[in-house]
Coordinates of C-alpha atoms in Angstrom, one line a residue:
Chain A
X1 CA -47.6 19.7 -20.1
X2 CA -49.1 22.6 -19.1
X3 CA -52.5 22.2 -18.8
X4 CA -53.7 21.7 -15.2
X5 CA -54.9 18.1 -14.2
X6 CA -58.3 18.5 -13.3
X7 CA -58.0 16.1 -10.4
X8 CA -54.9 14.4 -8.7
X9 CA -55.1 11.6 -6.6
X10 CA -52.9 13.0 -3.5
X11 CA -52.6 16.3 -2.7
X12 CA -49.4 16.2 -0.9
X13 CA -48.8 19.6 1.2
X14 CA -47.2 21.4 4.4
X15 CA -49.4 22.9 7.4
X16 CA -47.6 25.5 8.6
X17 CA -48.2 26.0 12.2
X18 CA -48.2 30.6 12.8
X19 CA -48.4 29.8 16.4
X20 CA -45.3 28.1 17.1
X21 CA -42.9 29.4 15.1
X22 CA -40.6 31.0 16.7
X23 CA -38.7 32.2 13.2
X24 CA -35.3 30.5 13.9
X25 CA -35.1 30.1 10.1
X26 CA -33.4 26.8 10.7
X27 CA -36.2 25.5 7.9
X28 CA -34.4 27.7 5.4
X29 CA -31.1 26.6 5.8
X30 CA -32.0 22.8 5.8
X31 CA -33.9 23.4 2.4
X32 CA -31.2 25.2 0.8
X33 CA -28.4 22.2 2.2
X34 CA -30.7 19.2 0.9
X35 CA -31.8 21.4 -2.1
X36 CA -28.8 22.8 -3.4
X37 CA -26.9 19.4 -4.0
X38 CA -30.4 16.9 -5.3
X39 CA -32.8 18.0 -7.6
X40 CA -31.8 20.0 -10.3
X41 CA -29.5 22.6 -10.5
X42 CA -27.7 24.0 -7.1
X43 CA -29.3 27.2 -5.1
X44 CA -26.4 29.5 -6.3
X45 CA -25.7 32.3 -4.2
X46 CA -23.4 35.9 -6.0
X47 CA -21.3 37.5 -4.1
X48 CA -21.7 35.5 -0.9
X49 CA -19.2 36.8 1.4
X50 CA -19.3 40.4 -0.1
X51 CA -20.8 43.1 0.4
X52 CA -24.0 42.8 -1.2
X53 CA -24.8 39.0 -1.5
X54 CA -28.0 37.7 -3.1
X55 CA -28.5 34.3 -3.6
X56 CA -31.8 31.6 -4.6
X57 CA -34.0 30.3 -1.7
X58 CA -37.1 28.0 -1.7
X59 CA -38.4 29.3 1.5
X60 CA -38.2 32.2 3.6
X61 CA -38.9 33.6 6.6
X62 CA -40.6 36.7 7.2
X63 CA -41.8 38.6 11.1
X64 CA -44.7 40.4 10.9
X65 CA -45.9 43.1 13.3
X66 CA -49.8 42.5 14.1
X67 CA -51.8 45.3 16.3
X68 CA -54.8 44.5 17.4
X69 CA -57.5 47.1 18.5
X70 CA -57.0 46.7 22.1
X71 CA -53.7 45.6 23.4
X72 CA -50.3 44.8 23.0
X73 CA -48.8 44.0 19.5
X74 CA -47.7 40.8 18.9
X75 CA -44.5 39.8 16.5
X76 CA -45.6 36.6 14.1
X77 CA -42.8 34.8 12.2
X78 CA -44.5 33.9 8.5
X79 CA -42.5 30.7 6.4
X80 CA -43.3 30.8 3.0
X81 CA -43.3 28.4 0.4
X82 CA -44.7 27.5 -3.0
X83 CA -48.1 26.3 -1.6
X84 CA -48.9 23.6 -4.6
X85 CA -51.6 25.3 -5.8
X86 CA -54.4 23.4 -6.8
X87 CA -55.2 26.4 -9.8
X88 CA -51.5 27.0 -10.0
X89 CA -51.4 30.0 -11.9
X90 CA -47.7 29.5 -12.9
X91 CA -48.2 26.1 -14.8
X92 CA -50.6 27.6 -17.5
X93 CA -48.6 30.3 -18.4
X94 CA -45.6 28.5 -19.0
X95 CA -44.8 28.4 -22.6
X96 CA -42.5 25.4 -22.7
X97 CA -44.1 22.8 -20.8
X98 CA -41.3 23.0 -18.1
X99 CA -44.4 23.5 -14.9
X100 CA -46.1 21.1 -14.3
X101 CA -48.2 19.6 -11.7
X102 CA -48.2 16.1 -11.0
X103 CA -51.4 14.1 -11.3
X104 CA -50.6 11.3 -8.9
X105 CA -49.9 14.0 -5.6
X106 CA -50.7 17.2 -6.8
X107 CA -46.5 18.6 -6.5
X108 CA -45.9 21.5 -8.6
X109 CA -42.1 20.7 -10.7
X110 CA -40.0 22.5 -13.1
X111 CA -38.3 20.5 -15.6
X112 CA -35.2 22.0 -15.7
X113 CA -34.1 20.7 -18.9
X114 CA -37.0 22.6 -21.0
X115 CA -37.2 25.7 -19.0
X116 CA -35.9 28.9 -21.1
X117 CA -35.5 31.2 -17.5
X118 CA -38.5 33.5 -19.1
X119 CA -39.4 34.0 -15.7
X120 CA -43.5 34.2 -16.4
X121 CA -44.2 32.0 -14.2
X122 CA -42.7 33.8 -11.5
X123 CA -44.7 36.7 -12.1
X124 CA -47.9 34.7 -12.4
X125 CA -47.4 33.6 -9.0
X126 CA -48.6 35.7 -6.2
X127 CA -46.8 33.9 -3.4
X128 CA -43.1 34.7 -4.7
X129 CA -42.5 31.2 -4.4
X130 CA -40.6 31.0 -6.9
X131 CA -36.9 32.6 -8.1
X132 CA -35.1 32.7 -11.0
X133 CA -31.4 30.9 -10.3
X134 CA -28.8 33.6 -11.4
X135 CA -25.8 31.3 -12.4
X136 CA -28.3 28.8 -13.8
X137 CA -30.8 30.8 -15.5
X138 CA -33.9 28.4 -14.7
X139 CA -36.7 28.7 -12.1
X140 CA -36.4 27.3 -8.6
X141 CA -38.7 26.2 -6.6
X142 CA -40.1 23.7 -3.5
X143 CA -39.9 20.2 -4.7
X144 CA -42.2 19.5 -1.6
X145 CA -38.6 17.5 -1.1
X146 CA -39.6 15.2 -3.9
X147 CA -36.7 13.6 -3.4
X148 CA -37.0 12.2 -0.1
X149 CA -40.0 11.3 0.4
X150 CA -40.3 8.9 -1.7
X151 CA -36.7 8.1 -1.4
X152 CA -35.9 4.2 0.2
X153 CA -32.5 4.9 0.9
X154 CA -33.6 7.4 3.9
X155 CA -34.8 5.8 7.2
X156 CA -38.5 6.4 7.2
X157 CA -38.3 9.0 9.5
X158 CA -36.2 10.8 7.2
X159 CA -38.9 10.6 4.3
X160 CA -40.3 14.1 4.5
X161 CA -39.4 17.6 3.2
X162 CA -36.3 18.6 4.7
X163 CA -37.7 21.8 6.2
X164 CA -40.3 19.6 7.9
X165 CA -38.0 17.2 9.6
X166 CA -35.5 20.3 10.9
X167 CA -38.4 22.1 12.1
X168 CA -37.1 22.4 16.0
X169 CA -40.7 23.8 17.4
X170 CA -43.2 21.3 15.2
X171 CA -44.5 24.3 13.7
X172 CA -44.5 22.5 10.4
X173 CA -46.8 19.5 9.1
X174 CA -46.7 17.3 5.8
X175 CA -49.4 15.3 4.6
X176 CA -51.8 14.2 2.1
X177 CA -54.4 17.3 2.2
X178 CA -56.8 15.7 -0.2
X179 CA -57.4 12.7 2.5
X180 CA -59.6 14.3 5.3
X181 CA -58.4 11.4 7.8
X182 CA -55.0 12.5 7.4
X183 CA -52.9 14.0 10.6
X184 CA -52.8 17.2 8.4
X185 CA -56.2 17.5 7.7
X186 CA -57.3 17.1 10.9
X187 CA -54.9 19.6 12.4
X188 CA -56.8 22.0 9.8
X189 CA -60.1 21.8 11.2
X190 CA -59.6 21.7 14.3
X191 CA -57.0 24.9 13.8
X192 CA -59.5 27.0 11.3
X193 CA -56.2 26.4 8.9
X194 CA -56.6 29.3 6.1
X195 CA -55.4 30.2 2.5
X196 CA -53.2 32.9 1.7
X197 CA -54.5 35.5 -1.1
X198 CA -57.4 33.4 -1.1
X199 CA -59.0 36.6 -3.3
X200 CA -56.2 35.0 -6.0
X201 CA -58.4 32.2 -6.7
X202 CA -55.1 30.0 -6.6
X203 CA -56.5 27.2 -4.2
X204 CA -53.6 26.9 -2.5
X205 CA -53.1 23.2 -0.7
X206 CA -51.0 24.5 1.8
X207 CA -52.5 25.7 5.2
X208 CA -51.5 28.1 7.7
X209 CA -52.9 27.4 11.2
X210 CA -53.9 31.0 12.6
X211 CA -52.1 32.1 15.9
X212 CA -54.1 31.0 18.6
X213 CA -55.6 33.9 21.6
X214 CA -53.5 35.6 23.6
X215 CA -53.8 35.8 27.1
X216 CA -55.1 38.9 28.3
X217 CA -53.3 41.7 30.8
X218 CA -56.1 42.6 33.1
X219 CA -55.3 39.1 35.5
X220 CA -52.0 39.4 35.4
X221 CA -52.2 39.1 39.4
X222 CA -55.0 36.7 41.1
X223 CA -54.1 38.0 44.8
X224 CA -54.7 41.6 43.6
X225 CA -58.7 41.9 44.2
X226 CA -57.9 40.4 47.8
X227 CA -55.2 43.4 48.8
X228 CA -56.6 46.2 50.7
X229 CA -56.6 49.5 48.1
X230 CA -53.6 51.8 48.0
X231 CA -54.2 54.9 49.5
X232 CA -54.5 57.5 46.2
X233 CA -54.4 60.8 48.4
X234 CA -51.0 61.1 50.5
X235 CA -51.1 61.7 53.9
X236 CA -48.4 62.8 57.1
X237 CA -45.3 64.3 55.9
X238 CA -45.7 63.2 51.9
X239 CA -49.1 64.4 52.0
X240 CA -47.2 68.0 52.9
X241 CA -44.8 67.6 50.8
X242 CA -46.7 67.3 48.1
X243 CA -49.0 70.0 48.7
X244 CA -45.9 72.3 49.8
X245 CA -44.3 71.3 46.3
X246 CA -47.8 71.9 44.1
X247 CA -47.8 75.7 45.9
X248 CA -44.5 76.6 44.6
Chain B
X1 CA -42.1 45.5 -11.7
X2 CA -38.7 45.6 -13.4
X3 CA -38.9 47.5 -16.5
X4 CA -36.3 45.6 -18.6
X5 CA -35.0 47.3 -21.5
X6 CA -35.3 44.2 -23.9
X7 CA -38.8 43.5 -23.1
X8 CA -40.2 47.2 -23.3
X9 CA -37.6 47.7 -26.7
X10 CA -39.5 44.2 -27.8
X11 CA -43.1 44.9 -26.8
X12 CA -43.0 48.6 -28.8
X13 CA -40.9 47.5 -32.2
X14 CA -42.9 44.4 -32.6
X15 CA -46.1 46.4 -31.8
X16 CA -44.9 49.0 -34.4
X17 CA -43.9 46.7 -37.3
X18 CA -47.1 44.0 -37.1
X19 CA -49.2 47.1 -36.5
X20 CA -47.4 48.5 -40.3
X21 CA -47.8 44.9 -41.5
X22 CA -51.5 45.4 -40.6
X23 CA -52.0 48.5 -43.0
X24 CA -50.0 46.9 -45.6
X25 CA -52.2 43.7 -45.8
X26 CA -54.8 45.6 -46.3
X27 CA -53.0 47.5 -49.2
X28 CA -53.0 51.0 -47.3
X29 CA -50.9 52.7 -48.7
X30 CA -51.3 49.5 -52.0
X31 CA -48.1 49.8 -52.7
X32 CA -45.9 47.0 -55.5
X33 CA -42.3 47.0 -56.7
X34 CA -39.5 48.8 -54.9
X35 CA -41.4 51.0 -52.7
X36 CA -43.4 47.2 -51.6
X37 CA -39.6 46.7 -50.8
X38 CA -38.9 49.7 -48.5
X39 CA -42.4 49.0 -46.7
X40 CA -42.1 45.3 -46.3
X41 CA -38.3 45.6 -45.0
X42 CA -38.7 48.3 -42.5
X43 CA -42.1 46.0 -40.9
X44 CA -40.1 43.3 -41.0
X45 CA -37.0 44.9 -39.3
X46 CA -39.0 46.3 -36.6
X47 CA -41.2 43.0 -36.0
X48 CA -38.5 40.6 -36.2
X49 CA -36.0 42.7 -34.2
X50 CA -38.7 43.4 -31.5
X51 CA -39.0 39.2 -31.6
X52 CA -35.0 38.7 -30.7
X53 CA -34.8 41.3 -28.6
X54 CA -37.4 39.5 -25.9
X55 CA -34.6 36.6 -26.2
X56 CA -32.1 38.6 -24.1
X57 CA -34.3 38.5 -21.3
X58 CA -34.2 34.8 -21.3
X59 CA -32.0 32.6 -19.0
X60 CA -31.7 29.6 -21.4
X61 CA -32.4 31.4 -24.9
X62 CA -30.6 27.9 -26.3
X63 CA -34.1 26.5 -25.5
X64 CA -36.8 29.1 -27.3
X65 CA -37.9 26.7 -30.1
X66 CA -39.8 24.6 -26.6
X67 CA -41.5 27.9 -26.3
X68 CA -43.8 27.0 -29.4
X69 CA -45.1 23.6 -27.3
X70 CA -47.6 24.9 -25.0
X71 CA -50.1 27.0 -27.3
X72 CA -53.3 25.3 -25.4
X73 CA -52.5 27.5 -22.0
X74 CA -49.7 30.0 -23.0
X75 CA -50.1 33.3 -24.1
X76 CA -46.4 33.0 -24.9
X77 CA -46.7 30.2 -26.6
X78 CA -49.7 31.5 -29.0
X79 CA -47.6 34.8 -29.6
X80 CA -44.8 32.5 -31.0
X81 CA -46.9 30.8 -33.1
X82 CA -49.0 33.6 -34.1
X83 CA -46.0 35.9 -34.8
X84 CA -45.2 32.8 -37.6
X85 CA -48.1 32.4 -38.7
X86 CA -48.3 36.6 -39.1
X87 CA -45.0 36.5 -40.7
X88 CA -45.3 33.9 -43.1
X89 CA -48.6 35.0 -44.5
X90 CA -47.4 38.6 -44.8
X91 CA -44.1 37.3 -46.6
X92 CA -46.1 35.7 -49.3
X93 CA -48.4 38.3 -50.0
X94 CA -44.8 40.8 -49.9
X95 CA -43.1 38.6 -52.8
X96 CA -46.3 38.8 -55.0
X97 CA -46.1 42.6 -54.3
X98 CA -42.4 43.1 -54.4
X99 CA -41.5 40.9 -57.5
X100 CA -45.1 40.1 -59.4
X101 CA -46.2 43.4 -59.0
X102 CA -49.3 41.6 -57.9
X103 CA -51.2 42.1 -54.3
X104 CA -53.3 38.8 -53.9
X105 CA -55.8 40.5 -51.5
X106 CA -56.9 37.4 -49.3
X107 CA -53.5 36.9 -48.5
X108 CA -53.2 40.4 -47.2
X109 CA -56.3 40.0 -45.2
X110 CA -55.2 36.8 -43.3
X111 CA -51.8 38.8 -42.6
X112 CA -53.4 41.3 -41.3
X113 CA -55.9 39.7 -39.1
X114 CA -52.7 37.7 -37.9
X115 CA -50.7 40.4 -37.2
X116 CA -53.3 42.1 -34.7
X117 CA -53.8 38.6 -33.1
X118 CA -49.7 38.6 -32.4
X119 CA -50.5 41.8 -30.3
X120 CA -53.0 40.7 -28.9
X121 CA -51.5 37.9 -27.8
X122 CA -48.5 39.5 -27.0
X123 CA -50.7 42.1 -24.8
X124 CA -52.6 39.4 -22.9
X125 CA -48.9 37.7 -21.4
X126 CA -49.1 41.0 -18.9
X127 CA -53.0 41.3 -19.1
X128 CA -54.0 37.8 -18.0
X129 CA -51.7 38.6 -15.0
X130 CA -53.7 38.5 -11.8
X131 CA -50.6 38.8 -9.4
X132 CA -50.7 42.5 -11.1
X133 CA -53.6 44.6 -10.7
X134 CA -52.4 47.1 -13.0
X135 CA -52.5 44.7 -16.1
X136 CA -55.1 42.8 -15.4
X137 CA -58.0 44.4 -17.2
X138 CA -59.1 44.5 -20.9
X139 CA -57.9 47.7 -21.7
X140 CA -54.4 46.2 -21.5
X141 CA -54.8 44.5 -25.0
X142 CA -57.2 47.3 -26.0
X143 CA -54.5 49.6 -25.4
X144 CA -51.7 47.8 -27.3
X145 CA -53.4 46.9 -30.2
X146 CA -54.7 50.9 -30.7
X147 CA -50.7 51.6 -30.3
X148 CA -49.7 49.3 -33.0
X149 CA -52.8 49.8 -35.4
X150 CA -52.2 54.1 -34.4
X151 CA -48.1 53.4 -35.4
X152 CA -48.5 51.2 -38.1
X153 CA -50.7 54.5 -39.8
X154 CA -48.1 56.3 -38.9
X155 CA -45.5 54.5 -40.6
X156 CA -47.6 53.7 -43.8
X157 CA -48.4 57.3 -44.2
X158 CA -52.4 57.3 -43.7
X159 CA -52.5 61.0 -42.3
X160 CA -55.7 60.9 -41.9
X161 CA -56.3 57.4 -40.1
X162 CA -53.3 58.1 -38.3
X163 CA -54.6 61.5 -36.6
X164 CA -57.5 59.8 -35.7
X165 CA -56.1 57.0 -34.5
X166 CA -53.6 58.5 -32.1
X167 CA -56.4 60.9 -30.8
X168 CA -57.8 58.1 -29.6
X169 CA -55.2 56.3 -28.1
X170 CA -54.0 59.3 -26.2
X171 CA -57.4 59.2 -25.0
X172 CA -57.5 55.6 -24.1
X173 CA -54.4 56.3 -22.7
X174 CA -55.4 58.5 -20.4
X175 CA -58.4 56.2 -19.6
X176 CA -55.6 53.5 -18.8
X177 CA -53.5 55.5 -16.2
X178 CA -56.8 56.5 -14.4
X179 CA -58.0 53.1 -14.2
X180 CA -55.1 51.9 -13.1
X181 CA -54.3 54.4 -10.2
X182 CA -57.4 52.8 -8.4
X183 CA -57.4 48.9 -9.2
X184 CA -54.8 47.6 -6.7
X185 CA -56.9 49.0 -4.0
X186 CA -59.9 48.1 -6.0
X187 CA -59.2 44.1 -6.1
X188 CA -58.6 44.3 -2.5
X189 CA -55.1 41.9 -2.0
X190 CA -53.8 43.8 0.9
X191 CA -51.2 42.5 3.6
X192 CA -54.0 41.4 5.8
X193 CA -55.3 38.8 2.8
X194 CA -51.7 37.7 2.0
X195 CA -50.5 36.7 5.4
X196 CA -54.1 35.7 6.6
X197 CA -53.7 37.9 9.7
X198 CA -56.0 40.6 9.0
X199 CA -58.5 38.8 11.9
X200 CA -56.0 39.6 14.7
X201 CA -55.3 43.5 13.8
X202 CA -53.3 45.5 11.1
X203 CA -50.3 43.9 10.0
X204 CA -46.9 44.9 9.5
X205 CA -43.7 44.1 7.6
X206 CA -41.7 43.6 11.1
X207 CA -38.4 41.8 9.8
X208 CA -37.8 40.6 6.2
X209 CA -36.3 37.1 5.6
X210 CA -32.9 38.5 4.1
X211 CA -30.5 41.3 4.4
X212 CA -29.8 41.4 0.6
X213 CA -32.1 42.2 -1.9
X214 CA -33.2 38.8 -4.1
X215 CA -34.6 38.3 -7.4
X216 CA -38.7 38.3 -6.6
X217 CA -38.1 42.4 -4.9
X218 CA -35.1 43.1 -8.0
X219 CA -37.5 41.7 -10.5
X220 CA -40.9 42.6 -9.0
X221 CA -40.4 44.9 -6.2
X222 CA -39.3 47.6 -8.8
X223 CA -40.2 50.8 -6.8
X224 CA -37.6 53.1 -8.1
X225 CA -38.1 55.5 -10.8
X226 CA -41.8 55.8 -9.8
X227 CA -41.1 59.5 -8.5
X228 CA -41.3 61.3 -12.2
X229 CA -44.3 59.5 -12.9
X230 CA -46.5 61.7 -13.3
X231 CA -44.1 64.6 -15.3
X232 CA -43.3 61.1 -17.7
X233 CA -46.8 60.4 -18.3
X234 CA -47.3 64.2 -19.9
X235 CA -43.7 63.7 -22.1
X236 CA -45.0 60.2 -22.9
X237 CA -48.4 61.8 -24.2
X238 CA -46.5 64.8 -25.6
X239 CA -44.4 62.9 -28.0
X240 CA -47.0 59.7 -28.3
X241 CA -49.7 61.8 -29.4
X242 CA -49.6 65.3 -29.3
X243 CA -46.6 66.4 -31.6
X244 CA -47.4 64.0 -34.2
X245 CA -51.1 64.9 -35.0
X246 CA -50.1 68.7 -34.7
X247 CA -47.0 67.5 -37.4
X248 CA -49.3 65.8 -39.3
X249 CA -52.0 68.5 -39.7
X250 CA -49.3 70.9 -41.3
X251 CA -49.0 70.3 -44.9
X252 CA -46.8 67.1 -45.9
X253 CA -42.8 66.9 -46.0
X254 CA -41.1 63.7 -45.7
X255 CA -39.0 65.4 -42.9
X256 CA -42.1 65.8 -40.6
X257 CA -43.2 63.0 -41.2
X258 CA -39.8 61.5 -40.0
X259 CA -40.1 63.6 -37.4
X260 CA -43.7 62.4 -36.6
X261 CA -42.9 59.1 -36.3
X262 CA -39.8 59.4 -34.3
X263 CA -41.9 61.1 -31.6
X264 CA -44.2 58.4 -31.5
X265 CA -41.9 56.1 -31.3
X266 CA -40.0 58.3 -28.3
X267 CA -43.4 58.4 -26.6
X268 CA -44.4 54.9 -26.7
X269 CA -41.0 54.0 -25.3
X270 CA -41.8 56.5 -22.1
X271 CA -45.1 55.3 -22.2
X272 CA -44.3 51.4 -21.6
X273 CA -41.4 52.4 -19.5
X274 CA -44.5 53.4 -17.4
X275 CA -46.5 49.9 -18.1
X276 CA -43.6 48.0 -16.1
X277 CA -42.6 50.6 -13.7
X278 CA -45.7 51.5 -11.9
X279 CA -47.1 48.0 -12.0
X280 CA -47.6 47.0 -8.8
X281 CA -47.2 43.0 -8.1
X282 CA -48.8 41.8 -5.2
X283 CA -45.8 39.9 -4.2
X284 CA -44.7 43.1 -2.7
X285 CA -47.2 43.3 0.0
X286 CA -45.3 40.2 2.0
X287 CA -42.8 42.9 2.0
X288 CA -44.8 45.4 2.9
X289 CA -43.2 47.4 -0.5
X290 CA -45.6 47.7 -3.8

């Protein structure tokens, strides 16, 4: 059904952490390895070892360049995943019923079964979390790991999104976003945790936690103020020199 | 985004025959018998065709009947329906003008109010579109429906509503591209609101997450072919509008008026081309690409 629930009882999401992640993409490859042999059909790749391979992800990795106003640039590694919109904009549109999002904790699913491959939804969304399967011909997308963590065959420790669990720098959170005593929730407002596209009017439940300061240059060395000055005007023979060299 | 061949070749036959089906439900020109025929077949041809042709674009076409479930949200869905609904009435009120020599009127009328709805609907899967600035205004559906409505004349031979008709739609036209140009920039999605950043300094696309190409930049990212724009948008309003009011103004042969319509149909084909090529989604900007 496509038709948004106008409350869900969890809302069951990832913090993603902007300051410590150092963009080892090792959450990309543990979602594609769990997601490519549970839920639905497999995350096929074309032409893998040729010369132009393309292939279906659920998240990706991209490095941004930011420069501020005064100072050095700094290089911030950007995961991206569907965010589980609470106004998920790709549900509604679908004309099949295939998206859906799930009253009891808010995931955003594709049926796979009903899903024609119109690819609508993937346009409605402004994330690009979403991507059509070329050998399949239906829409992909984060399960939140559906599949594990609910799943009692996996030690409990194991019962989160895979991309969660592999993360090797804890840049990556999962939680119940809706429950304001949660870890996750917390971590968001103590962090100033922020929506993407938040202009989109998607209400994303996924956060991003905001780099935090950078330190500055000017301190760089605390003995500095304590040294005696260089002198700035040369003097005895390289004082000569340089004026001998300036006439010439 | 990607301007696929079976959805622009859907969008502009479809639009053409509902917007012919239009004028015939309203008995312009009121025609019965065997020249009913010839009208009725070439709407139907052009409708329907337009209809299969969006299936190519589907992964699972197997699966298009679900497409009718979700009317209460879809825009997709309602266009299916509608385009039924549209077709069904106007088949009706065909039979009683092909083989009874008789046009029941109120049949006509519902037709023809259902055929406008199917473009409508059909315009509103890209205009409801927030993701894409471009679309996402109300002259995106006022735009397709004066195509159809301007074609559909065209086709049923009113000269004189037709040369209105595509006046203004070059017009609106125009009004479109203009618009347009400015309303990326004008709803204000820019890297900095997409990656959150903006608070720290101007951001830029650094490294992107793959090598390859995938299917959100192939399907999406669509930036080539944008060069000729602007020398398209003067063929696309040459052939759309131009040639066939100046064709229609000199006295009436059947051959111009063949002539007239294959322009039309010519320039509407350049013009959506343009819809899908310059639309900008703002997927793009996490690439630093629109």
């Amino acid at each position: 059904m496509t038709q948004l629930p106008t409350h869900t009882e969890k809302k069951l999401g990832l913090v993603i952490d902007l300051d410590t992640c150092v963009g080892c993409h090792a959450c990309v490859v543990s979602c594609k390895g769990w997601n490519t042999e549970n839920y639905g059909a497999p995350l096929s790749d074309q032409d893998p070892y040729g010369a132009d391979p393309t292939g279906t992800f659920l998240n990706r990795v991209h490095s941004y360049e930011v420069q501020p106003d005064q100072g050095v640039a700094q290089l911030i590694h950007f995961p991206k995943s569907c965010l589980h919109c609470d106004d998920a904009p790709c549900v509604t549109v679908c004309p099949t019923g295939a998206s859906y999002k799930r009253v009891e904790d808010g995931i955003v699913l594709v049926n796979e079964s009903d899903c024609i491959g119109c690819g609508l939804c993937a346009w409605a969304c402004p994330y690009g979390a979403r991507e059509m399967d070329a050998d399949q011909g239906v829409m992909k997308k984060c399960t939140l790991c559906v599949d594990r963590i609910y799943n009692e065959n996996l030690p409990e420790e194991d019962r989160q999104p895979a991309c969660v669990r592999t993360c090797p720098s804890n840049a990556r959170h999962f939680g119940d976003l809706a429950d304001s005593e949660s870890d996750v929730s917390k971590l968001v407002a103590e962090r100033g945790g922020i929506d993407l596209m938040p202009e989109q009017g998607t209400k994303p439940v996924n956060k991003y936690l905001p780099p935090r300061p950078k330190d500055t240059w000017d301190q760089i060395d605390i003995l500095a103020p304590l040294l005696d000055p260089v002198a700035e005007e040369p003097k005895g023979f390289l004082g000569w020199l340089d004026k001998t060299l300036e006439k010439l | 985004m990607h301007p696929a061949p079976s959805i622009i070749l859907f969008t502009v036959l479809s639009g053409l025959g509902f917007g012919l089906l239009f004028w015939l439900g309203l008995g312009f020109p009121p025609v019965t018998g065997f020249s009913a025929f010839a009208f009725f077949t070439i709407a139907y041809l052009l409708a329907i065709g337009g209809l299969i042709s969006s299936t190519f674009h589907l992964g699972n076409p197997q699966r298009a009947l679900k497409a009718f479930t979700q009317w209460q949200t879809s825009w997709l869905s309602r266009e299916a329906w509608l385009s039924v609904f549209a077709l069904t009435f106007m088949g009706l009120y065909a039979i009683g003008a092909v083989f009874f020599a008789t046009r029941i009127a109120p049949l006509g009328w519902i037709g023809s109010a259902l055929a406008l709805a199917t473009v409508y609907a059909t315009s509103m899967i890209y205009g409801q579109l927030k993701t894409v600035p471009r679309w996402n205004h109300p002259t995106t559906p006022a735009l397709f429906l004066l195509l159809s409505v301007s074609g559909g004349a065209l086709l049923a031979g009113q000269v004189t509503y037709a040369i209105g008709l595509l006046a203004l739609s070059g017009v609106l036209q125009a009004v479109v591209w203009y618009l347009g140009d400015q309303r990326f920039a004008e709803r204000g999605t820019t890297m900095e609101t997409a990656t959150g950043l903006g608070n720290i300094g101007q951001v830029t696309a650094f490294e992107p997450p793959h090598t390859g190409t995938n299917y959100l930049l192939k399907e999406m990212v669509h930036v080539v072919g944008r060069k000729h724009s602007r020398k398209l948008r003067i063929i696309s309003l040459a052939l759309m509008v131009v040639l066939p009011v100046l064709l229609l103004l000199l006295p009436f042969s059947h051959a111009l008026a063949a002539v007239a319509v294959l322009s039309h149909l010519a320039g509407v084909l350049a013009s959506r081309w343009l819809f899908f090529a310059e639309a900008e989604h703002v997927v793009g900007l996490y690439y630093g690409i629109r």
